[in-house]
PDB file of C-alpha atoms in Angstrom:
ATOM      1  CA  UNK A  18     106.394 124.373  79.436  1.00 71.00           C
ATOM      2  CA  UNK A  19     102.688 123.792  79.156  1.00 81.00           C
ATOM      3  CA  UNK A  20     101.502 120.378  80.246  1.00 89.00           C
ATOM      4  CA  UNK A  21      98.515 118.359  81.285  1.00 93.00           C
ATOM      5  CA  UNK A  22      98.646 115.597  83.868  1.00 95.00           C
ATOM      6  CA  UNK A  23      96.219 112.807  84.504  1.00 96.00           C
ATOM      7  CA  UNK A  24      97.636 111.314  87.687  1.00 96.00           C
ATOM      8  CA  UNK A  25      95.764 108.023  87.524  1.00 96.00           C
ATOM      9  CA  UNK A  26      96.411 105.476  84.784  1.00 96.00           C
ATOM     10  CA  UNK A  27      93.236 103.635  85.761  1.00 97.00           C
ATOM     11  CA  UNK A  28      90.146 104.352  87.804  1.00 98.00           C
ATOM     12  CA  UNK A  29      87.882 101.549  88.983  1.00 98.00           C
ATOM     13  CA  UNK A  30      84.348 102.199  90.142  1.00 98.00           C
ATOM     14  CA  UNK A  31      81.222 100.139  90.716  1.00 98.00           C
ATOM     15  CA  UNK A  32      78.194 100.741  88.555  1.00 98.00           C
ATOM     16  CA  UNK A  33      75.865 103.261  90.127  1.00 97.00           C
ATOM     17  CA  UNK A  34      78.607 104.931  92.154  1.00 98.00           C
ATOM     18  CA  UNK A  35      79.911 108.409  91.405  1.00 98.00           C
ATOM     19  CA  UNK A  36      83.091 108.640  89.372  1.00 97.00           C
ATOM     20  CA  UNK A  37      85.893 111.185  89.149  1.00 98.00           C
ATOM     21  CA  UNK A  38      88.703 111.275  86.614  1.00 98.00           C
ATOM     22  CA  UNK A  39      91.369 113.773  87.590  1.00 98.00           C
ATOM     23  CA  UNK A  40      93.168 116.316  85.440  1.00 98.00           C
ATOM     24  CA  UNK A  41      95.600 119.064  86.360  1.00 97.00           C
ATOM     25  CA  UNK A  42      97.273 121.503  84.043  1.00 94.00           C
ATOM     26  CA  UNK A  43     100.254 123.797  83.946  1.00 91.00           C
ATOM     27  CA  UNK A  44     100.058 126.708  81.530  1.00 83.00           C
ATOM     28  CA  UNK A  45     101.357 130.244  81.464  1.00 79.00           C
ATOM     29  CA  UNK A  46      98.109 131.904  80.403  1.00 79.00           C
ATOM     30  CA  UNK A  47      94.369 131.403  80.504  1.00 79.00           C
ATOM     31  CA  UNK A  48      93.427 127.882  79.493  1.00 85.00           C
ATOM     32  CA  UNK A  49      90.631 126.392  77.490  1.00 89.00           C
ATOM     33  CA  UNK A  50      90.063 122.848  78.767  1.00 93.00           C
ATOM     34  CA  UNK A  51      88.542 119.842  77.047  1.00 96.00           C
ATOM     35  CA  UNK A  52      87.567 116.289  77.864  1.00 98.00           C
ATOM     36  CA  UNK A  53      87.396 113.526  75.273  1.00 97.00           C
ATOM     37  CA  UNK A  54      86.493 109.831  75.514  1.00 97.00           C
ATOM     38  CA  UNK A  55      87.913 107.026  73.388  1.00 96.00           C
ATOM     39  CA  UNK A  56      86.453 103.557  72.994  1.00 93.00           C
ATOM     40  CA  UNK A  57      88.757 100.741  71.812  1.00 89.00           C
ATOM     41  CA  UNK A  58      90.087 101.236  68.281  1.00 84.00           C
ATOM     42  CA  UNK A  59      87.940 104.320  67.791  1.00 88.00           C
ATOM     43  CA  UNK A  60      88.552 108.019  67.448  1.00 91.00           C
ATOM     44  CA  UNK A  61      88.102 110.532  70.241  1.00 94.00           C
ATOM     45  CA  UNK A  62      84.624 111.772  71.067  1.00 96.00           C
ATOM     46  CA  UNK A  63      84.198 115.261  72.495  1.00 96.00           C
ATOM     47  CA  UNK A  64      82.532 115.337  75.932  1.00 97.00           C
ATOM     48  CA  UNK A  65      82.730 118.913  77.167  1.00 96.00           C
ATOM     49  CA  UNK A  66      84.871 122.033  77.390  1.00 94.00           C
ATOM     50  CA  UNK A  67      85.500 124.972  79.673  1.00 93.00           C
ATOM     51  CA  UNK A  68      85.872 128.349  78.014  1.00 88.00           C
ATOM     52  CA  UNK A  69      84.815 130.923  80.575  1.00 84.00           C
ATOM     53  CA  UNK A  70      82.039 131.639  83.048  1.00 85.00           C
ATOM     54  CA  UNK A  71      80.502 129.005  85.311  1.00 89.00           C
ATOM     55  CA  UNK A  72      83.163 126.713  86.724  1.00 92.00           C
ATOM     56  CA  UNK A  73      80.867 123.698  86.455  1.00 96.00           C
ATOM     57  CA  UNK A  74      80.510 122.543  82.880  1.00 96.00           C
ATOM     58  CA  UNK A  75      77.925 120.001  81.786  1.00 96.00           C
ATOM     59  CA  UNK A  76      78.534 117.787  78.792  1.00 95.00           C
ATOM     60  CA  UNK A  77      77.429 114.693  76.933  1.00 92.00           C
ATOM     61  CA  UNK A  78      76.211 111.414  78.475  1.00 93.00           C
ATOM     62  CA  UNK A  79      75.665 112.939  81.922  1.00 96.00           C
ATOM     63  CA  UNK A  80      79.282 113.956  82.427  1.00 97.00           C
ATOM     64  CA  UNK A  81      80.323 117.226  84.020  1.00 97.00           C
ATOM     65  CA  UNK A  82      83.615 118.839  84.946  1.00 98.00           C
ATOM     66  CA  UNK A  83      84.645 121.438  87.468  1.00 96.00           C
ATOM     67  CA  UNK A  84      87.241 124.072  86.659  1.00 95.00           C
ATOM     68  CA  UNK A  85      89.299 125.106  89.666  1.00 95.00           C
ATOM     69  CA  UNK A  86      91.720 127.894  88.834  1.00 92.00           C
ATOM     70  CA  UNK A  87      93.475 127.966  92.209  1.00 93.00           C
ATOM     71  CA  UNK A  88      94.188 124.237  92.048  1.00 95.00           C
ATOM     72  CA  UNK A  89      94.727 124.288  88.270  1.00 95.00           C
ATOM     73  CA  UNK A  90      92.414 121.320  87.931  1.00 96.00           C
ATOM     74  CA  UNK A  91      89.593 120.230  85.665  1.00 97.00           C
ATOM     75  CA  UNK A  92      88.258 116.956  87.044  1.00 98.00           C
ATOM     76  CA  UNK A  93      85.653 114.976  85.126  1.00 98.00           C
ATOM     77  CA  UNK A  94      82.711 113.677  87.140  1.00 98.00           C
ATOM     78  CA  UNK A  95      79.527 111.711  86.801  1.00 98.00           C
ATOM     79  CA  UNK A  96      77.010 111.124  89.614  1.00 97.00           C
ATOM     80  CA  UNK A  97      76.205 107.527  88.675  1.00 97.00           C
ATOM     81  CA  UNK A  98      78.566 105.414  86.564  1.00 98.00           C
ATOM     82  CA  UNK A  99      77.427 102.981  83.889  1.00 97.00           C
ATOM     83  CA  UNK A 100      79.276  99.923  82.620  1.00 97.00           C
ATOM     84  CA  UNK A 101      79.126 101.518  79.176  1.00 96.00           C
ATOM     85  CA  UNK A 102      81.207 104.439  80.502  1.00 97.00           C
ATOM     86  CA  UNK A 103      84.232 102.123  80.563  1.00 97.00           C
ATOM     87  CA  UNK A 104      86.712 103.697  78.159  1.00 97.00           C
ATOM     88  CA  UNK A 105      89.877 105.793  77.896  1.00 96.00           C
ATOM     89  CA  UNK A 106      89.470 109.439  78.878  1.00 97.00           C
ATOM     90  CA  UNK A 107      91.696 112.300  77.784  1.00 97.00           C
ATOM     91  CA  UNK A 108      91.997 115.772  79.211  1.00 97.00           C
ATOM     92  CA  UNK A 109      93.399 118.469  76.903  1.00 95.00           C
ATOM     93  CA  UNK A 110      94.264 122.153  77.139  1.00 92.00           C
ATOM     94  CA  UNK A 111      94.580 124.933  74.633  1.00 85.00           C
ATOM     95  CA  UNK A 112      95.879 128.367  75.438  1.00 69.00           C
ATOM     96  CA  UNK A 113      93.922 131.565  74.992  1.00 61.00           C
ATOM     97  CA  UNK A 114      95.589 133.361  72.142  1.00 58.00           C
ATOM     98  CA  UNK A 115      97.296 130.226  70.887  1.00 51.00           C
ATOM     99  CA  UNK A 116      95.277 130.268  67.715  1.00 50.00           C
ATOM    100  CA  UNK A 117      98.387 130.414  65.572  1.00 53.00           C
ATOM    101  CA  UNK A 118      99.478 126.963  66.653  1.00 63.00           C
ATOM    102  CA  UNK A 119      96.147 125.167  66.572  1.00 61.00           C
ATOM    103  CA  UNK A 120      97.571 122.840  69.164  1.00 78.00           C
ATOM    104  CA  UNK A 121      95.814 120.852  71.852  1.00 88.00           C
ATOM    105  CA  UNK A 122      98.030 119.534  74.627  1.00 90.00           C
ATOM    106  CA  UNK A 123      96.807 116.142  75.835  1.00 93.00           C
ATOM    107  CA  UNK A 124      97.229 114.259  79.058  1.00 94.00           C
ATOM    108  CA  UNK A 125      98.347 110.647  78.824  1.00 94.00           C
ATOM    109  CA  UNK A 126      94.853 109.303  79.366  1.00 95.00           C
ATOM    110  CA  UNK A 127      93.008 107.510  82.164  1.00 97.00           C
ATOM    111  CA  UNK A 128      91.297 104.185  81.700  1.00 97.00           C
ATOM    112  CA  UNK A 129      87.933 104.063  83.446  1.00 98.00           C
ATOM    113  CA  UNK A 130      86.681 100.613  84.380  1.00 98.00           C
ATOM    114  CA  UNK A 131      83.109 100.398  85.644  1.00 97.00           C
ATOM    115  CA  UNK A 132      82.217  97.041  87.138  1.00 97.00           C
ATOM    116  CA  UNK A 133      78.662  95.690  87.379  1.00 95.00           C
TER     117      UNK A 133
ATOM    118  CA  UNK B  27      83.184 110.329  64.557  1.00 47.00           C
ATOM    119  CA  UNK B  28      80.536 111.795  62.256  1.00 54.00           C
ATOM    120  CA  UNK B  29      81.658 113.928  59.345  1.00 93.00           C
ATOM    121  CA  UNK B  30      85.301 112.843  59.332  1.00 96.00           C
ATOM    122  CA  UNK B  31      86.369 109.678  57.577  1.00 96.00           C
ATOM    123  CA  UNK B  32      89.763 108.027  57.631  1.00 97.00           C
ATOM    124  CA  UNK B  33      90.963 105.204  55.466  1.00 95.00           C
ATOM    125  CA  UNK B  34      92.121 102.565  55.577  1.00 96.00           C
ATOM    126  CA  UNK B  35      91.261 101.341  59.066  1.00 95.00           C
ATOM    127  CA  UNK B  36      94.425  99.213  59.110  1.00 95.00           C
ATOM    128  CA  UNK B  37      97.554  99.765  57.038  1.00 94.00           C
ATOM    129  CA  UNK B  38     100.663  97.658  56.754  1.00 92.00           C
ATOM    130  CA  UNK B  39     103.985  99.163  55.749  1.00 90.00           C
ATOM    131  CA  UNK B  40     107.062  97.382  54.509  1.00 89.00           C
ATOM    132  CA  UNK B  41     110.568  98.601  55.233  1.00 85.00           C
ATOM    133  CA  UNK B  42     111.525 101.531  53.009  1.00 86.00           C
ATOM    134  CA  UNK B  43     107.985 102.085  51.803  1.00 92.00           C
ATOM    135  CA  UNK B  44     106.021 105.319  51.849  1.00 94.00           C
ATOM    136  CA  UNK B  45     102.348 105.007  52.749  1.00 95.00           C
ATOM    137  CA  UNK B  46      99.531 107.547  52.643  1.00 97.00           C
ATOM    138  CA  UNK B  47      96.687 107.832  55.124  1.00 97.00           C
ATOM    139  CA  UNK B  48      93.489 109.459  53.933  1.00 98.00           C
ATOM    140  CA  UNK B  49      91.407 111.977  55.872  1.00 98.00           C
ATOM    141  CA  UNK B  50      88.230 113.535  54.493  1.00 98.00           C
ATOM    142  CA  UNK B  51      85.717 115.825  56.214  1.00 97.00           C
ATOM    143  CA  UNK B  52      82.332 117.107  55.076  1.00 96.00           C
ATOM    144  CA  UNK B  53      81.906 119.577  57.933  1.00 95.00           C
ATOM    145  CA  UNK B  54      83.113 122.578  55.939  1.00 94.00           C
ATOM    146  CA  UNK B  55      85.862 123.093  58.509  1.00 94.00           C
ATOM    147  CA  UNK B  56      88.831 125.260  57.634  1.00 93.00           C
ATOM    148  CA  UNK B  57      91.329 123.649  60.021  1.00 92.00           C
ATOM    149  CA  UNK B  58      92.551 120.068  59.976  1.00 95.00           C
ATOM    150  CA  UNK B  59      95.066 118.207  62.135  1.00 95.00           C
ATOM    151  CA  UNK B  60      97.006 114.971  62.296  1.00 97.00           C
ATOM    152  CA  UNK B  61      97.852 113.359  65.634  1.00 96.00           C
ATOM    153  CA  UNK B  62      99.780 110.262  66.520  1.00 97.00           C
ATOM    154  CA  UNK B  63      98.695 108.124  69.479  1.00 95.00           C
ATOM    155  CA  UNK B  64     101.061 105.757  71.261  1.00 93.00           C
ATOM    156  CA  UNK B  65     100.116 103.757  74.364  1.00 85.00           C
ATOM    157  CA  UNK B  66     100.527 105.752  77.569  1.00 78.00           C
ATOM    158  CA  UNK B  67     101.634 108.922  75.771  1.00 80.00           C
ATOM    159  CA  UNK B  68      98.437 110.665  74.859  1.00 86.00           C
ATOM    160  CA  UNK B  69      98.215 112.317  71.461  1.00 93.00           C
ATOM    161  CA  UNK B  70     100.992 114.262  69.772  1.00 93.00           C
ATOM    162  CA  UNK B  71     100.513 116.743  66.936  1.00 93.00           C
ATOM    163  CA  UNK B  72     102.211 115.879  63.645  1.00 96.00           C
ATOM    164  CA  UNK B  73     100.936 118.556  61.246  1.00 95.00           C
ATOM    165  CA  UNK B  74      98.080 120.984  61.042  1.00 93.00           C
ATOM    166  CA  UNK B  75      96.494 123.136  58.375  1.00 93.00           C
ATOM    167  CA  UNK B  76      94.529 126.322  58.979  1.00 90.00           C
ATOM    168  CA  UNK B  77      93.408 126.773  55.403  1.00 91.00           C
ATOM    169  CA  UNK B  78      93.724 125.278  51.946  1.00 94.00           C
ATOM    170  CA  UNK B  79      97.256 125.273  50.516  1.00 95.00           C
ATOM    171  CA  UNK B  80      98.762 125.997  53.915  1.00 93.00           C
ATOM    172  CA  UNK B  81     100.089 123.679  56.609  1.00 94.00           C
ATOM    173  CA  UNK B  82     102.443 123.842  59.577  1.00 92.00           C
ATOM    174  CA  UNK B  83     104.639 121.356  61.408  1.00 93.00           C
ATOM    175  CA  UNK B  84     103.577 120.135  64.794  1.00 91.00           C
ATOM    176  CA  UNK B  85     105.728 118.607  67.512  1.00 90.00           C
ATOM    177  CA  UNK B  86     106.741 115.419  65.699  1.00 95.00           C
ATOM    178  CA  UNK B  87     106.735 116.224  61.957  1.00 96.00           C
ATOM    179  CA  UNK B  88     109.984 114.437  61.070  1.00 96.00           C
ATOM    180  CA  UNK B  89     109.378 111.530  58.717  1.00 96.00           C
ATOM    181  CA  UNK B  90     105.918 112.739  57.739  1.00 97.00           C
ATOM    182  CA  UNK B  91     104.520 114.928  54.974  1.00 97.00           C
ATOM    183  CA  UNK B  92     101.102 116.376  54.195  1.00 98.00           C
ATOM    184  CA  UNK B  93      99.222 118.297  51.539  1.00 98.00           C
ATOM    185  CA  UNK B  94      96.081 120.425  51.612  1.00 98.00           C
ATOM    186  CA  UNK B  95      94.937 120.907  48.046  1.00 97.00           C
ATOM    187  CA  UNK B  96      91.244 120.742  48.893  1.00 97.00           C
ATOM    188  CA  UNK B  97      89.353 122.023  51.912  1.00 97.00           C
ATOM    189  CA  UNK B  98      87.851 118.625  52.672  1.00 97.00           C
ATOM    190  CA  UNK B  99      91.011 116.547  52.345  1.00 98.00           C
ATOM    191  CA  UNK B 100      94.239 116.387  54.365  1.00 98.00           C
ATOM    192  CA  UNK B 101      96.257 113.257  53.515  1.00 98.00           C
ATOM    193  CA  UNK B 102      99.264 112.229  55.599  1.00 98.00           C
ATOM    194  CA  UNK B 103     102.242 110.403  54.091  1.00 97.00           C
ATOM    195  CA  UNK B 104     104.440 108.355  56.368  1.00 96.00           C
ATOM    196  CA  UNK B 105     107.805 108.235  54.663  1.00 94.00           C
ATOM    197  CA  UNK B 106     110.614 105.721  54.956  1.00 90.00           C
ATOM    198  CA  UNK B 107     112.437 108.292  57.093  1.00 89.00           C
ATOM    199  CA  UNK B 108     109.995 107.649  59.929  1.00 90.00           C
ATOM    200  CA  UNK B 109     111.790 104.860  61.772  1.00 88.00           C
ATOM    201  CA  UNK B 110     109.079 104.022  64.265  1.00 91.00           C
ATOM    202  CA  UNK B 111     105.791 104.438  62.412  1.00 93.00           C
ATOM    203  CA  UNK B 112     103.737 101.848  64.278  1.00 94.00           C
ATOM    204  CA  UNK B 113     100.958 103.833  65.955  1.00 95.00           C
ATOM    205  CA  UNK B 114      97.327 104.854  65.807  1.00 95.00           C
ATOM    206  CA  UNK B 115      96.873 107.953  63.617  1.00 97.00           C
ATOM    207  CA  UNK B 116      94.016 110.334  64.220  1.00 96.00           C
ATOM    208  CA  UNK B 117      92.796 113.110  61.985  1.00 97.00           C
ATOM    209  CA  UNK B 118      90.780 115.998  63.407  1.00 96.00           C
ATOM    210  CA  UNK B 119      89.138 119.161  62.179  1.00 95.00           C
ATOM    211  CA  UNK B 120      87.724 122.361  63.610  1.00 92.00           C
ATOM    212  CA  UNK B 121      85.770 125.270  62.187  1.00 89.00           C
ATOM    213  CA  UNK B 122      88.848 127.399  62.382  1.00 80.00           C
ATOM    214  CA  UNK B 123      92.227 127.308  64.093  1.00 69.00           C
ATOM    215  CA  UNK B 124      92.046 131.041  64.752  1.00 70.00           C
ATOM    216  CA  UNK B 125      89.732 130.749  67.748  1.00 69.00           C
ATOM    217  CA  UNK B 126      91.318 128.909  70.656  1.00 69.00           C
ATOM    218  CA  UNK B 127      87.982 127.755  72.073  1.00 74.00           C
ATOM    219  CA  UNK B 128      86.985 125.888  68.936  1.00 84.00           C
ATOM    220  CA  UNK B 129      86.397 122.185  69.456  1.00 91.00           C
ATOM    221  CA  UNK B 130      88.409 119.708  67.442  1.00 93.00           C
ATOM    222  CA  UNK B 131      86.425 116.727  66.173  1.00 94.00           C
ATOM    223  CA  UNK B 132      88.158 113.445  65.447  1.00 95.00           C
ATOM    224  CA  UNK B 133      87.940 110.762  62.823  1.00 96.00           C
ATOM    225  CA  UNK B 134      87.882 107.010  63.613  1.00 95.00           C
ATOM    226  CA  UNK B 135      91.625 106.567  63.142  1.00 95.00           C
ATOM    227  CA  UNK B 136      94.034 104.437  61.112  1.00 96.00           C
ATOM    228  CA  UNK B 137      96.262 101.847  62.732  1.00 95.00           C
ATOM    229  CA  UNK B 138      99.604 101.569  60.986  1.00 95.00           C
ATOM    230  CA  UNK B 139     101.685  98.445  61.440  1.00 93.00           C
ATOM    231  CA  UNK B 140     105.129  97.616  60.111  1.00 88.00           C
ATOM    232  CA  UNK B 141     105.700  94.245  58.479  1.00 83.00           C
TER     233      UNK B 141
END
């Protein structure tokens, strides 16, 4: 079965330090990978996605993610964290050719806490 | 959240009552989706629609119903058959469901609580 795992419920980092939010996936075909951010009581905001090509994807608000096919990972990174980055982050996967289902498979989410 | 509106922001349901959550988009997207979010479980797909007058069940459709009479609207009804409706409900849309790389954009959500 296809799945997405975010192994850390919470990540704590000091402001100005680099941050990483981990995501691994298990799918039977070629994946399309997405990262979303959610602030309290709000909807999800799209950050970035990997479709094909360069394994390093740059997105909104200075975030980037690295696709690693051999490790089946798509970790979200930012060189210098801001307090305002504190939020809930979701990784999601969609299968190439899965257009008939329209389904995104989500990880359980990782809370990022950036301390001043 | 831009382009997708959900109402109300909070909704209270009494036992045995059906309630309807509104979702409207002005993005001219063909595909629309309903997800349910519970703490620690990520998002789960309830229903989706690829085009007007068509919709498909997702992973957790039992106790829910939808309609897609207009391109911009995709209301979700939580029926009395849904025994555990307390959750945060998110509507999303994408240009099309036929291309797997299309990004889904989300509305601000509706929090449903049971009285």
